Coordinates of C-alpha atoms and ligand atoms in Angstrom, one line a residue:
X1 CA -9.3 28.5 -1.0
X2 CA -6.9 30.3 0.9
X3 CA -3.7 30.2 -0.1
X4 CA -1.9 32.1 2.6
X5 CA -0.1 29.1 3.8
X6 CA 1.1 28.1 0.0
X7 CA 4.7 27.3 0.8
X8 CA 7.0 29.7 -1.0
X9 CA 7.8 27.5 -3.9
X10 CA 4.5 26.5 -5.5
X11 CA 3.2 28.5 -7.3
X12 CA -0.6 29.5 -7.4
X13 CA -1.5 29.1 -11.3
X14 CA -0.6 25.3 -9.9
X15 CA -2.6 24.3 -7.3
X16 CA -6.2 23.2 -7.2
X17 CA -9.0 22.0 -4.5
X18 CA -8.6 18.1 -4.9
X19 CA -8.6 16.1 -1.6
X20 CA -7.9 12.0 -1.6
X21 CA -10.5 11.1 0.6
X22 CA -12.7 13.1 -1.8
X23 CA -11.9 13.8 -5.2
X24 CA -14.7 15.8 -6.7
X25 CA -17.5 13.6 -8.4
X26 CA -16.6 10.6 -5.5
X27 CA -20.6 10.2 -5.0
X28 CA -21.3 8.9 -8.6
X29 CA -17.6 6.9 -9.7
X30 CA -14.3 6.5 -7.9
X31 CA -11.9 6.4 -10.7
X32 CA -14.2 8.8 -12.6
X33 CA -13.1 11.4 -9.7
X34 CA -9.2 10.9 -9.9
X35 CA -9.4 11.2 -13.6
X36 CA -9.9 15.0 -13.3
X37 CA -6.9 15.5 -12.5
X38 CA -6.4 14.0 -16.6
X39 CA -7.9 17.3 -17.8
X40 CA -5.0 19.0 -16.0
X41 CA -3.6 18.8 -19.5
X42 CA -0.2 18.3 -21.1
X43 CA 1.1 21.4 -19.8
X44 CA 0.8 20.9 -16.3
X45 CA 2.3 17.5 -15.5
X46 CA 1.7 17.8 -11.7
X47 CA -0.9 20.2 -10.0
X48 CA -0.3 21.2 -5.7
X49 CA -3.3 20.9 -3.4
X50 CA -4.0 22.5 0.1
X51 CA -6.3 19.6 0.9
X52 CA -3.5 16.5 3.5
X53 CA -1.3 19.1 5.3
X54 CA -0.6 19.9 2.0
X55 CA 1.1 18.0 -1.6
X56 CA 1.5 18.0 -5.0
X57 CA -0.7 15.6 -7.5
X58 CA 0.4 13.9 -10.7
X59 CA -1.1 14.1 -13.8
X60 CA -0.3 11.5 -15.9
X61 CA 0.3 8.0 -15.3
X62 CA 3.7 8.3 -16.7
X63 CA 5.0 9.9 -14.0
X64 CA 3.8 7.7 -11.0
X65 CA 5.9 5.2 -12.9
X66 CA 9.1 7.6 -11.8
X67 CA 7.6 8.4 -8.3
X68 CA 7.2 5.1 -7.3
X69 CA 10.5 4.0 -10.2
X70 CA 12.7 6.2 -8.6
X71 CA 13.5 5.4 -4.7
X72 CA 16.4 8.0 -4.5
X73 CA 14.6 11.3 -5.6
X74 CA 11.0 9.3 -3.8
X75 CA 11.2 7.9 -1.0
X76 CA 9.0 5.3 0.8
X77 CA 9.5 6.8 4.3
X78 CA 6.4 8.9 3.9
X79 CA 4.0 7.1 2.3
X80 CA 1.0 8.0 3.8
X81 CA -1.1 11.5 3.6
X82 CA -1.0 13.3 4.6
X83 CA 2.8 13.1 5.9
X84 CA 1.9 13.6 10.0
X85 CA 0.5 10.1 9.3
X86 CA 3.4 8.3 8.1
X87 CA 5.0 9.3 11.3
X88 CA 3.1 6.2 13.3
X89 CA 3.7 3.8 11.1
X90 CA 7.0 2.5 10.4
X91 CA 5.9 -0.9 9.1
X92 CA 8.7 -3.2 6.7
X93 CA 9.2 -3.6 4.1
X94 CA 6.5 -0.8 3.2
X95 CA 8.5 1.9 4.4
X96 CA 11.6 1.1 3.6
X97 CA 13.7 1.8 0.7
X98 CA 16.7 0.4 -1.0
X99 CA 18.8 -1.2 -0.3
X100 CA 17.7 -2.0 2.8
X101 CA 14.4 -3.0 1.6
X102 CA 15.8 -6.2 -0.3
X103 CA 16.7 -8.1 3.0
X104 CA 12.7 -8.0 3.9
X105 CA 11.2 -8.1 0.7
X106 CA 14.0 -10.9 -0.1
X107 CA 12.1 -12.6 2.8
X108 CA 8.4 -12.0 1.4
X109 CA 9.1 -13.0 -1.6
X110 CA 10.0 -16.1 -0.5
X111 CA 7.3 -16.9 1.7
X112 CA 4.9 -15.6 -0.6
X113 CA 6.4 -17.5 -3.7
X114 CA 4.0 -18.6 -6.9
X115 CA 4.5 -22.1 -5.6
X116 CA 3.0 -21.4 -2.6
X117 CA 0.4 -19.4 -3.0
X118 CA -1.2 -22.1 -6.4
X119 CA -0.8 -24.5 -3.3
X120 CA -3.2 -22.5 -1.5
X121 CA -6.0 -23.0 -4.7
X122 CA -7.5 -25.6 -3.0
X123 CA -8.2 -24.4 0.6
X124 CA -8.7 -20.6 -1.2
X125 CA -11.7 -22.9 -3.4
X126 CA -13.2 -24.8 -0.5
X127 CA -13.7 -21.1 1.3
X128 CA -15.1 -19.2 -1.8
X129 CA -17.9 -22.7 -2.3
X130 CA -18.9 -21.7 0.9
X131 CA -19.6 -18.2 1.0
X132 CA -21.4 -18.1 -1.9
X133 CA -23.1 -21.6 -1.4
X134 CA -25.1 -20.2 1.8
X135 CA -26.4 -17.0 0.1
X136 CA -26.8 -18.3 -4.2
X137 CA -30.0 -19.9 -3.5
X138 CA -32.0 -16.7 -2.0
X139 CA -31.4 -15.0 -5.2
X140 CA -29.8 -11.7 -3.7
X141 CA -26.8 -11.3 -0.8
X142 CA -25.4 -7.8 0.6
X143 CA -21.7 -9.3 -1.8
X144 CA -19.8 -6.5 0.8
X145 CA -21.0 -7.7 4.2
X146 CA -22.2 -11.6 2.7
X147 CA -18.7 -11.7 0.4
X148 CA -15.7 -9.7 0.2
X149 CA -15.8 -8.5 3.6
X150 CA -15.6 -12.8 4.5
X151 CA -13.5 -14.0 1.8
X152 CA -9.4 -12.1 1.9
X153 CA -9.4 -12.1 5.7
X154 CA -10.3 -15.8 5.7
X155 CA -8.5 -16.7 3.4
X156 CA -5.3 -14.7 5.5
X157 CA -5.8 -16.2 8.4
X158 CA -6.1 -19.8 7.1
X159 CA -3.0 -19.1 4.9
X160 CA -1.4 -17.7 8.3
X161 CA -2.9 -20.8 10.8
X162 CA -4.4 -18.8 12.6
X163 CA -7.9 -18.8 14.3
X164 CA -11.0 -17.9 12.2
X165 CA -12.7 -16.9 15.5
X166 CA -10.3 -13.3 15.4
X167 CA -11.7 -11.9 11.9
X168 CA -13.6 -9.4 14.1
X169 CA -11.3 -8.1 16.3
X170 CA -9.0 -8.1 13.6
X171 CA -10.4 -6.4 10.6
X172 CA -12.0 -3.7 13.2
X173 CA -8.5 -2.5 13.6
X174 CA -6.7 -2.4 10.1
X175 CA -9.8 -0.7 9.1
X176 CA -9.3 1.6 11.6
X177 CA -5.2 2.2 10.3
X178 CA -7.4 2.4 6.8
X179 CA -10.1 4.2 7.0
X180 CA -10.2 5.6 10.9
X181 CA -13.5 6.6 12.6
X182 CA -12.5 8.0 15.3
X183 CA -13.1 4.9 17.9
X184 CA -9.9 4.4 18.3
X185 CA -6.4 6.5 16.9
X186 CA -4.6 5.5 14.2
X187 CA -1.0 4.3 16.5
X188 CA -3.6 1.9 18.9
X189 CA -5.4 0.0 16.5
X190 CA -1.4 -0.3 15.2
X191 CA -0.8 -1.5 18.2
X192 CA -3.1 -3.1 18.8
X193 CA -2.6 -6.1 16.0
X194 CA 1.0 -6.2 17.1
X195 CA 0.0 -7.1 20.1
X196 CA -2.2 -9.6 18.5
X197 CA 0.0 -11.1 15.9
X198 CA 3.4 -11.7 18.7
X199 CA 2.1 -15.3 20.5
X200 CA 1.9 -16.0 17.7
X201 CA 5.0 -15.4 16.3
X202 CA 7.2 -16.5 19.4
X203 CA 5.3 -19.5 19.3
X204 CA 6.6 -20.1 14.9
X205 CA 9.7 -18.6 15.2
X206 CA 12.6 -21.7 15.3
X207 CA 9.6 -24.8 15.1
X208 CA 8.8 -26.6 11.7
X209 CA 5.0 -25.5 10.7
X210 CA 4.0 -25.1 7.3
X211 CA 1.8 -22.1 7.2
X212 CA 3.1 -18.9 5.7
X213 CA 3.4 -16.9 9.1
X214 CA 6.1 -19.9 10.0
X215 CA 7.2 -19.6 7.2
X216 CA 8.0 -16.2 6.8
X217 CA 9.4 -15.9 10.8
X218 CA 12.1 -19.1 9.8
X219 CA 13.3 -17.8 6.6
X220 CA 16.8 -17.3 6.2
X221 CA 18.0 -14.1 4.2
X222 CA 21.4 -13.4 3.6
X223 CA 22.1 -14.8 6.1
X224 CA 20.7 -14.0 8.9
X225 CA 16.6 -14.6 10.3
X226 CA 13.9 -11.8 10.6
X227 CA 14.2 -10.1 14.3
X228 CA 11.3 -10.6 16.4
X229 CA 10.2 -7.2 16.1
X230 CA 10.7 -7.0 12.4
X231 CA 8.7 -10.1 11.8
X232 CA 5.4 -8.9 13.7
X233 CA 5.8 -5.2 11.5
X234 CA 6.0 -7.9 8.4
X235 CA 3.4 -10.2 9.3
X236 CA 0.7 -6.9 10.3
X237 CA 2.2 -5.3 6.8
X238 CA 0.6 -8.4 4.5
X239 CA -2.8 -8.1 6.8
X240 CA -3.3 -5.0 6.1
X241 CA -2.4 -4.8 2.4
X242 CA -3.4 -8.0 1.5
X243 CA -6.7 -7.7 3.0
X244 CA -9.1 -4.0 2.7
X245 CA -7.4 -4.4 -1.3
X246 CA -9.1 -7.5 -2.6
X247 CA -11.9 -6.8 -0.1
X248 CA -12.7 -3.8 -2.5
X249 CA -11.2 -4.7 -5.2
X250 CA -13.5 -7.6 -5.7
X251 CA -17.0 -4.4 -5.3
X252 CA -15.7 -3.2 -8.0
X253 CA -15.3 -6.2 -10.1
X254 CA -18.5 -7.1 -8.8
X255 CA -21.0 -3.8 -9.9
X256 CA -19.0 -3.4 -13.3
X257 CA -20.1 -7.1 -13.9
X258 CA -23.8 -6.5 -12.5
X259 CA -23.9 -3.2 -15.1
X260 CA -22.4 -4.6 -18.0
X261 CA -24.1 -7.5 -20.0
X262 CA -22.2 -7.5 -22.4
X263 CA -19.7 -8.8 -20.5
X264 CA -21.4 -10.8 -17.8
X265 CA -22.4 -13.4 -21.2
X266 CA -19.1 -13.6 -21.3
X267 CA -17.7 -15.0 -18.8
X268 CA -20.9 -17.0 -18.1
X269 CA -20.4 -18.8 -21.6
X270 CA -17.0 -19.6 -21.3
X271 CA -15.7 -16.5 -24.4
X272 CA -13.0 -15.5 -21.9
X273 CA -11.5 -17.4 -19.2
X274 CA -11.6 -16.2 -15.6
X275 CA -7.9 -15.7 -15.4
X276 CA -8.2 -13.3 -18.6
X277 CA -10.6 -10.2 -17.6
X278 CA -8.9 -10.6 -13.9
X279 CA -5.9 -9.3 -15.9
X280 CA -8.3 -6.6 -17.5
X281 CA -10.5 -5.9 -15.1
X282 CA -7.1 -5.8 -13.1
X283 CA -5.6 -2.8 -15.1
X284 CA -9.0 -0.5 -16.0
X285 CA -9.6 -0.5 -11.6
X286 CA -6.6 0.3 -9.7
X287 CA -6.9 1.2 -6.0
X288 CA -4.3 2.1 -4.4
X289 CA -2.6 6.1 -4.0
X290 CA 0.4 6.1 -1.8
X291 CA 2.7 8.6 -1.6
X292 CA 6.6 9.4 -1.2
X293 CA 8.0 12.0 0.2
X294 CA 10.8 14.5 -2.4
X295 CA 14.1 13.5 -1.2
X296 CA 16.0 16.8 -1.9
X297 CA 15.0 20.2 -3.8
X298 CA 15.2 19.4 -7.5
X299 CA 12.8 20.3 -10.8
X300 CA 10.8 17.9 -12.0
X301 CA 9.0 18.1 -15.1
X302 CA 9.7 21.7 -15.0
X303 CA 8.1 22.3 -11.4
X304 CA 10.2 23.1 -8.7
X305 CA 10.0 20.4 -5.5
X306 CA 12.1 20.6 -2.3
X307 CA 13.1 17.9 -0.1
X308 CA 10.5 16.9 2.3
X309 CA 7.5 17.7 0.1
X310 CA 5.1 14.6 -0.3
X311 CA 4.2 13.5 -4.1
X312 CA 1.3 11.6 -4.8
X313 CA 1.5 8.5 -6.7
X314 CA -2.8 7.8 -7.4
X315 CA -2.6 4.5 -9.7
X316 CA -6.6 5.0 -10.0
X317 CA -6.0 7.9 -12.2
X318 CA -3.9 4.2 -15.0
X319 CA -7.1 3.3 -15.3
X320 CA -8.5 5.6 -17.1
X321 CA -5.3 7.6 -19.0
X322 CA -5.7 7.8 -22.1
X323 CA -1.9 7.9 -22.7
X324 CA -1.0 4.9 -21.0
X325 CA -3.7 2.3 -22.8
X326 CA -5.6 4.0 -26.2
X327 CA -9.8 3.9 -25.3
X328 CA -8.8 3.3 -21.8
X329 CA -11.9 3.3 -19.9
X330 CA -13.6 0.8 -22.3
X331 CA -12.7 -2.9 -20.8
X332 CA -12.2 -5.7 -23.5
X333 CA -12.8 -9.1 -22.8
X334 CA -11.1 -10.3 -25.8
X335 CA -7.6 -11.8 -23.9
X336 CA -5.0 -9.2 -25.4
X337 CA -3.1 -7.3 -22.1
X338 CA -2.9 -3.7 -21.4
X339 CA -1.3 -2.0 -19.6
X340 CA -1.7 -2.4 -15.8
X341 CA -0.1 -0.1 -12.7
X342 CA -2.1 -1.5 -10.4
X343 CA 0.3 -3.7 -8.6
X344 CA 2.8 -0.7 -8.2
X345 CA 5.8 -0.2 -9.8
X346 CA 9.2 -0.9 -9.1
X347 CA 11.0 -2.2 -6.2
X348 CA 8.0 -2.2 -2.8
X349 CA 5.7 -3.6 -6.7
X350 CA 2.3 -5.5 -4.6
X351 CA 4.2 -8.9 -3.5
X352 CA 0.5 -10.5 -3.6
X353 CA -0.3 -9.4 -6.3
X354 CA -0.1 -13.7 -8.0
X355 CA -2.2 -14.5 -4.3
X356 CA -4.8 -11.5 -5.5
X357 CA -4.9 -12.8 -9.3
X358 CA -5.9 -16.4 -7.4
X359 CA -8.5 -15.0 -5.7
X360 CA -10.7 -13.0 -7.6
X361 CA -10.1 -15.2 -9.8
X362 CA -11.5 -18.5 -8.4
X363 CA -14.4 -15.7 -6.4
X364 CA -15.0 -15.4 -10.4
X365 CA -15.4 -19.2 -11.6
X366 CA -17.3 -20.7 -9.2
X367 CA -20.0 -17.3 -8.8
X368 CA -20.1 -18.0 -12.4
X369 CA -20.7 -21.6 -12.1
X370 CA -23.2 -21.2 -9.2
X371 CA -24.8 -17.3 -10.3
X372 CA -24.3 -16.8 -14.4
X373 CA -26.6 -13.6 -14.4
X374 CA -26.9 -11.4 -11.6
X375 CA -28.1 -7.4 -11.0
X376 CA -26.9 -4.3 -9.1
X377 CA -29.8 -4.2 -6.8
X378 CA -30.6 -0.1 -7.6
X379 CA -32.9 -0.3 -4.2
X380 CA -29.3 0.9 -2.0
X381 CA -27.8 3.2 -3.5
X382 CA -23.8 2.9 -4.5
X383 CA -21.7 5.3 -2.7
X384 CA -18.0 5.3 -3.2
X385 CA -14.9 6.0 -0.1
X386 CA -11.8 7.6 -1.2
X387 CA -8.0 7.4 0.4
X388 CA -5.3 4.9 0.6
X389 CA -7.6 1.7 -0.7
X390 CA -10.6 3.3 -2.9
X391 CA -13.6 1.4 -2.2
X392 CA -17.7 0.4 -3.2
X393 CA -19.3 0.7 0.3
X394 CA -22.1 -1.2 0.1
X395 CA -23.1 -3.9 -2.8
X396 CA -26.4 -5.2 -3.0
X397 CA -26.5 -7.9 -6.6
X398 CA -30.3 -9.9 -6.5
X399 CA -31.0 -12.6 -9.2
Ligands
HEM401 C1 -6.2 -6.0 -5.4 C2 -5.1 -6.7 -4.8 C3 -3.9 -5.4 -4.3 C4 -3.9 -4.0 -5.1 C5 -4.6 -3.5 -6.1 C6 -2.5 -4.5 -4.3 C7 -2.1 -3.4 -5.0 C8 -0.1 -3.0 -4.2 C9 0.3 -1.4 -4.5 C10 0.8 -0.4 -5.3 C11 2.1 -2.1 -3.5 C12 2.5 -1.3 -3.7 C13 3.2 0.1 -2.8 C14 3.9 0.7 -2.6 O1 4.9 0.9 -3.5 O2 4.4 2.0 -1.6 C15 1.5 -2.7 -3.1 C16 2.8 -3.3 -2.2 C17 2.3 -4.7 -1.2 N1 0.9 -5.3 -1.4 FE1 -0.3 -6.1 -2.5 N2 -1.9 -5.2 -3.6 C18 -3.3 -6.6 -3.9 C19 -3.0 -7.3 -2.8 C20 -2.4 -8.1 -2.3 C21 -2.1 -8.9 -1.1 C22 -3.5 -10.0 -1.2 C23 -1.5 -9.5 -0.6 C24 -0.8 -10.4 -0.1 C25 -1.3 -11.0 1.2 C26 -0.9 -7.7 -0.6 C27 0.5 -7.2 0.3 C28 1.6 -6.6 0.1 C29 2.1 -5.9 0.9 C30 3.7 -6.9 1.7 C31 2.8 -4.8 -0.3 C32 4.8 -3.8 0.6 C33 5.4 -4.1 -0.4 C34 7.1 -3.7 0.0 O3 6.9 -2.8 0.2 O4 7.9 -4.2 -1.4 N3 -1.2 -7.4 -1.6 N4 0.2 -3.3 -3.2

C-alpha cells in the first residue's frame, strides 16, 4: 500500500487496507467481511483507509452510535463515500443537521405515522400474495428477481399512488444512485428521478389526495408547507431509502432462513411469530453504511481528527459485535429482543422502520403459509456486494 498521500495527521500505524465497496472476504459473507474491523481490539478504536479518497472507520458499535448521535461533531452534510460523491447528493432530510432537520423530519414523521403505515397492511399483503402465488407451484424461484426486487417498489408506488408501469425506469435510476454501473452519471440519474416526480408533486400540491405524496406535500409543519423543490428532494429520498434497503434486506432474511432448518421449523410450526423473528433478523443483519463529515479538529478516542475528514458509520458491524450483544453471531428465535443499530441512531434514525417491519413480517407470514420448507439452489453461487447498502446479488431458492 502506498502512504504517499497520507494526510499529515494520520499515523501510518492506523492505516488499513479496507474498501467499503469490497471489504476483505466479501465473496464469502457480507457481514463477516465487515466484522474483520472488530478484530482490531480495544486499543484501536479507529482506523484509517486510503480507499475512496481516504476516511476513518470505527472498529466497534459504541463508536458508531456516538458518530450517529453527535451531529455537532459529525455532520450529515456529506454522507456518501467517497466524499466527492456527496456534493451531488443534496437530498432531504438526510443531508441536513438539526435544528434545520427538525422541520423536514416532522413532516416525514407525520406522513409516515404508524396509523398511516398500518392502514396499508391489506394492500401490502395483496401485493405479497400475488407475487408468491405466481411461483409457489413451480418448486423454485429466482427470489431476487421474482420477489425481492419487485415487492418494495410496488409498495412504494402504490403508497404514493404512482403508476406501476414506471417500475423498470424508476428502479434503474434509483439503482444507479446506490450501485452505479457506469451507464449514467450520479447527477443525471438524480436529475431524471427529480424530473420524473416533479409533475406528480405539482398535481398533488393543494389537492386533497390521501396517498403518501399528497399528505407529504400538503402537511403544514411549524406554520408552513414544503416548497416544490423541497417536496421533490424529500420524496426522492424516501424512494431511494425505502426501496433498496428492503430489497436487499429480504435477500439476507431468506438466505439465512434457507440455510437454517432450525429457524425455518420454528417459523413454520408457529413457535415464534413472524413479528418476533423479523426483529431478531433485522438486528443480526444490518446493511446500511452512511458516513459523516467531521466538523472541527478534535481528539476522538485518542485519535486526532481534522475538520473535513470523513468517517464511516457502518451498521453491518453491529450484527456481529459481541460487545453490543452477547454471542452476537447466533440468531435466537426465543422472542427476546437484542440491541439493534439496523435503523441507525439519533436525529436521522430511519423514519421507515415501521413500514420496513410490516413489509418483511407480511412477506414471512404469507411465504410460510405457502412454502414452509425451502433451500438455496446451490447450483447458482451466492455472491455479495457492499456499499451504502449491502447486497445478496442473486438468490435462487427451491422447495
Ligand atoms: C431494511 C429496511 C431499512 C433499513 C435497514 C433502513 C436503514 C436506515 C438507516 C440506517 C438510516 C439512517 C441514515 C443516517 O443516519 O444518515 C435510514 C434513514 C432513512 N430511511 Fe431507512 N431503512 C430501511 C427502510 C426504509 C423505508 C421502508 C423507508 C421509507 C419508505 C425509509 C426511509 C428512510 C429515510 C427517508 C431516511 C432519512 C431520514 C433522515 O435523514 O432523517 N427507510 N434508514
